[in-house]
Each structure stands twice: as C-alpha cells, then as structure tokens.
Tab-separated table of C-alpha atoms in Angstrom:
chain	number	residue	atom	x	y	z
A	26	MET	CA	48.166	-27.669	-28.218
A	27	LYS	CA	48.152	-27.745	-32.031
A	28	THR	CA	45.593	-24.920	-32.055
A	29	LYS	CA	47.816	-22.730	-29.855
A	30	ILE	CA	50.849	-23.333	-32.084
A	31	LEU	CA	48.801	-22.567	-35.218
A	32	PHE	CA	47.458	-19.368	-33.640
A	33	LEU	CA	50.947	-18.204	-32.646
A	34	ALA	CA	52.267	-18.987	-36.149
A	35	VAL	CA	49.479	-16.957	-37.806
A	36	VAL	CA	49.981	-14.042	-35.402
A	37	SER	CA	53.750	-14.147	-36.005
A	38	ILE	CA	53.313	-14.132	-39.794
A	39	ILE	CA	50.790	-11.310	-39.632
A	40	SER	CA	52.974	-9.269	-37.268
A	41	LEU	CA	55.919	-9.577	-39.675
A	42	GLN	CA	53.771	-7.911	-42.327
A	43	ALA	CA	52.571	-5.054	-40.103
A	44	GLN	CA	52.122	-1.959	-42.242
A	45	GLU	CA	51.174	0.896	-39.976
A	46	PHE	CA	50.145	2.021	-36.514
A	47	SER	CA	47.593	4.760	-35.998
A	48	GLY	CA	46.128	6.308	-32.912
A	49	GLY	CA	43.172	8.396	-32.000
A	50	PHE	CA	40.938	9.866	-29.374
A	51	ARG	CA	37.467	8.742	-28.362
A	52	ALA	CA	34.829	10.578	-26.333
A	53	GLY	CA	31.077	10.362	-26.058
A	54	LEU	CA	27.947	10.041	-23.950
A	55	THR	CA	26.704	6.831	-22.348
A	56	PHE	CA	23.135	5.940	-21.438
A	57	THR	CA	23.027	2.984	-19.046
A	58	THR	CA	20.810	1.388	-16.447
A	59	ILE	CA	21.199	-1.129	-13.662
A	60	ASN	CA	18.587	-3.833	-13.831
A	61	GLY	CA	17.526	-6.628	-11.544
A	62	PRO	CA	14.547	-8.348	-10.014
A	63	SER	CA	12.096	-5.901	-8.478
A	64	GLU	CA	10.691	-6.131	-4.986
A	65	MET	CA	6.901	-6.654	-5.053
A	66	ASN	CA	4.091	-5.956	-2.641
A	67	ALA	CA	1.447	-8.496	-1.536
A	68	GLU	CA	-0.656	-7.778	-4.661
A	69	GLY	CA	2.294	-8.538	-6.973
A	70	MET	CA	2.933	-4.935	-8.051
A	71	ASP	CA	6.539	-3.770	-8.547
A	72	LEU	CA	7.777	-1.411	-5.837
A	73	GLU	CA	11.131	-0.705	-7.483
A	74	ASP	CA	11.970	0.934	-10.792
A	75	PHE	CA	15.257	1.107	-12.687
A	76	ASN	CA	15.780	3.948	-15.182
A	77	PHE	CA	18.538	5.187	-17.465
A	78	SER	CA	21.137	7.710	-16.421
A	79	ASN	CA	23.730	9.430	-18.545
A	80	GLY	CA	27.488	9.496	-18.226
A	81	PHE	CA	30.451	9.803	-20.541
A	82	HIS	CA	33.503	7.954	-21.794
A	83	ILE	CA	36.857	9.310	-22.880
A	84	GLY	CA	40.092	7.669	-23.910
A	85	ALA	CA	42.706	6.720	-26.470
A	86	ILE	CA	42.612	4.280	-29.389
A	87	GLY	CA	45.499	2.417	-30.978
A	88	ASN	CA	45.077	0.613	-34.296
A	89	LEU	CA	47.693	-1.760	-35.720
A	90	ARG	CA	46.949	-2.456	-39.381
A	91	PHE	CA	48.332	-5.715	-40.751
A	92	THR	CA	46.710	-5.797	-44.184
A	93	ASP	CA	44.198	-3.714	-46.106
A	94	ILE	CA	41.491	-5.886	-44.535
A	95	PHE	CA	42.682	-6.942	-41.070
A	96	SER	CA	43.802	-4.833	-38.096
A	97	LEU	CA	43.999	-5.057	-34.325
A	98	ARG	CA	42.453	-2.263	-32.241
A	99	ALA	CA	43.003	-1.575	-28.538
A	100	GLU	CA	41.460	1.188	-26.448
A	101	LEU	CA	42.055	2.605	-22.995
A	102	LEU	CA	38.873	4.291	-21.747
A	103	TYR	CA	37.530	5.949	-18.634
A	104	SER	CA	33.769	5.395	-18.622
A	105	GLN	CA	30.799	6.092	-16.373
A	106	LYS	CA	27.940	3.613	-16.126
A	107	GLY	CA	25.034	3.496	-13.734
A	108	GLY	CA	21.336	4.099	-13.401
A	109	VAL	CA	18.544	5.717	-11.423
A	110	TYR	CA	16.902	3.500	-8.800
A	111	THR	CA	13.541	4.337	-7.210
A	112	TYR	CA	11.500	2.573	-4.544
A	113	ALA	CA	7.976	3.551	-3.517
A	114	GLY	CA	5.988	1.376	-1.149
A	115	GLU	CA	5.514	-0.069	2.288
A	116	SER	CA	8.467	0.044	4.635
A	117	TYR	CA	9.514	0.566	8.234
A	118	TRP	CA	11.889	2.778	10.199
A	119	VAL	CA	13.678	1.947	13.443
A	120	PHE	CA	13.684	4.871	15.890
A	121	ARG	CA	16.320	4.855	18.624
A	122	PRO	CA	15.537	7.691	21.049
A	123	THR	CA	18.529	9.435	22.640
A	124	ASP	CA	16.730	9.882	25.987
A	125	GLY	CA	17.181	6.222	26.951
A	126	SER	CA	13.639	5.070	26.134
A	127	PRO	CA	13.418	1.813	24.176
A	128	ALA	CA	13.734	1.727	20.413
A	129	PHE	CA	10.597	1.185	18.362
A	130	ILE	CA	9.731	0.308	14.789
A	131	ALA	CA	7.335	2.506	12.824
A	132	ALA	CA	5.437	1.106	9.846
A	133	GLY	CA	4.696	3.386	6.920
A	134	ASP	CA	5.529	4.369	3.368
A	135	ARG	CA	8.955	5.087	1.934
A	136	GLU	CA	10.073	6.738	-1.291
A	137	THR	CA	13.739	6.383	-2.213
A	138	THR	CA	15.514	7.792	-5.248
A	139	LEU	CA	19.193	7.070	-5.925
A	140	GLU	CA	21.339	8.049	-8.881
A	141	ILE	CA	24.156	5.504	-9.050
A	142	THR	CA	27.404	6.203	-10.932
A	143	ASN	CA	30.099	3.559	-11.371
A	144	SER	CA	33.400	4.607	-12.937
A	145	TYR	CA	35.484	2.104	-14.880
A	146	ILE	CA	38.783	1.804	-16.680
A	147	ASP	CA	37.858	-0.264	-19.758
A	148	ILE	CA	40.363	-1.942	-22.064
A	149	PRO	CA	38.646	-3.373	-25.157
A	150	ILE	CA	40.856	-5.338	-27.582
A	151	MET	CA	39.357	-6.247	-30.962
A	152	GLY	CA	40.259	-7.821	-34.251
A	153	VAL	CA	38.820	-5.674	-37.051
A	154	ALA	CA	38.048	-6.678	-40.641
A	155	ARG	CA	37.211	-3.963	-43.192
A	156	PHE	CA	35.288	-4.631	-46.371
A	157	GLY	CA	34.980	-1.290	-48.144
A	158	LYS	CA	32.921	0.987	-45.905
A	159	PHE	CA	31.707	-2.007	-43.847
A	160	GLU	CA	33.667	-2.911	-40.698
A	161	LEU	CA	33.306	-6.077	-38.622
A	162	SER	CA	34.953	-6.325	-35.206
A	163	ALA	CA	35.093	-8.933	-32.446
A	164	GLY	CA	37.125	-9.228	-29.303
A	165	MET	CA	37.121	-8.925	-25.553
A	166	SER	CA	36.975	-6.158	-23.012
A	167	LEU	CA	38.485	-5.907	-19.550
A	168	GLY	CA	36.873	-3.526	-17.093
A	169	PHE	CA	38.115	-2.385	-13.704
A	170	LEU	CA	35.742	-0.634	-11.282
A	171	VAL	CA	37.605	2.392	-9.883
A	172	ALA	CA	34.792	4.343	-8.156
A	173	SER	CA	31.182	3.806	-7.151
A	174	ARG	CA	28.923	6.569	-5.831
A	175	ALA	CA	25.226	7.142	-5.287
A	176	ALA	CA	23.252	10.221	-4.254
A	177	GLY	CA	19.568	10.780	-3.639
A	178	GLU	CA	16.966	11.038	-0.928
A	179	LEU	CA	14.647	8.960	1.220
A	180	ARG	CA	11.191	10.144	2.331
A	181	PHE	CA	9.330	8.326	5.126
A	182	SER	CA	5.949	8.779	6.763
A	183	GLY	CA	4.239	6.321	9.053
A	184	THR	CA	2.746	5.472	12.440
A	185	SER	CA	4.233	4.298	15.718
A	186	PRO	CA	3.231	0.955	17.292
A	187	GLN	CA	0.773	2.938	19.483
A	188	GLY	CA	-0.924	4.354	16.347
A	189	ASN	CA	0.511	7.890	16.599
A	190	ASN	CA	1.321	9.611	13.303
A	191	ILE	CA	4.987	10.289	12.681
A	192	ALA	CA	5.695	13.541	10.873
A	193	PRO	CA	7.074	12.883	7.383
A	194	PHE	CA	10.822	13.402	7.089
A	195	VAL	CA	13.477	13.411	4.372
A	196	VAL	CA	16.985	11.957	4.615
A	197	ALA	CA	19.671	12.995	2.107
A	198	LEU	CA	21.612	9.986	0.862
A	199	ASP	CA	25.241	10.238	-0.275
A	200	PHE	CA	27.220	7.029	-0.673
A	201	ASN	CA	30.835	6.534	-1.690
A	202	TYR	CA	31.144	2.759	-1.733
A	203	PHE	CA	34.957	2.814	-1.830
A	204	ASP	CA	35.312	4.835	1.429
C-alpha cells in the first residue's frame, strides 16, 4: 500500500511539472516468424520448418516530456506479424467417394506451405530516460489480435490400401481464422 501511495505521489509531482507534449508518426517493416516444436519422423528428422516473413507497422506516437531527462511515450500501432510454415514428409489423405463406395485412407507424402499473417493493434507505453544521445526505455505493451489469415498450398501423392498409385494433386489453402 505504501508503495502505491509513493508511486502516485511521484507521478503527481512529475505531472505538475510537465513541460511539453509532442507527437509523431511511425512506420516500418517487420520480419517475424512463428516458432514451435517440430514434428519428427521415425528417424528423428524434423518434418516442419518455420521461416521469417515480412510485414509492416504504422501508427502514431505521443511523447509527454516531464524533465530534460524523463518522459512518457505511448504509441498506437497497427502491425503485421507472422511466418512461413512448411511441412514435408509422410502423411495420409482420407478419400470419401461421392458414388457411395466406402471411404478409404491413402498413405503417402505431403508438402504443405503456408504464409501466416496476424494483424494486431499494439499499444506500447514506456518510460523514457535520455542521457545526451543515449536513450533508455522500459515499459509494457498491450496487443490485440484483429485478423489472422494464412494462404498456401498442399501437395499429396500416395497409394491406396490396395497398393494402387494415386495421381499427385494440389490443394490451394486460404484460411481466414476470424470467419
């Protein structure tokens, strides 16, 4: 409780001495990836791969300067983050014939490539200390996922349970996870 009161007192004193407010614009490129444990085959080799994809961020910055050294900075950003996911290895495909014959499972090889893009509204809030040309900042960031999409393709080739070859085929993948 004492810590909260002390913090509020310091913030109140600093806010009474506020000197200036400035604003700005921020835009740039982002290079991100999605990472996680990879699926492995029986020999222990990775079947999945996670690579970088590019996106962008754009938004507004507000800076409230209290002293020559200390200021508070808040931003409101739209940003894209994501990655490129690939899978290459053993798999299966369930075929459900439309002529009424029973469904069957074909074993084979699958290659999947997906480019995943997640869109966020980010709100970073930081305390900033400036020492000449050197700037030190610390704070927190809130992020709200507003859209999530993925696009790519799946390639499959394999054999039926009777040993017949199944002609390779490609399926276009287009996901909008919020629909």
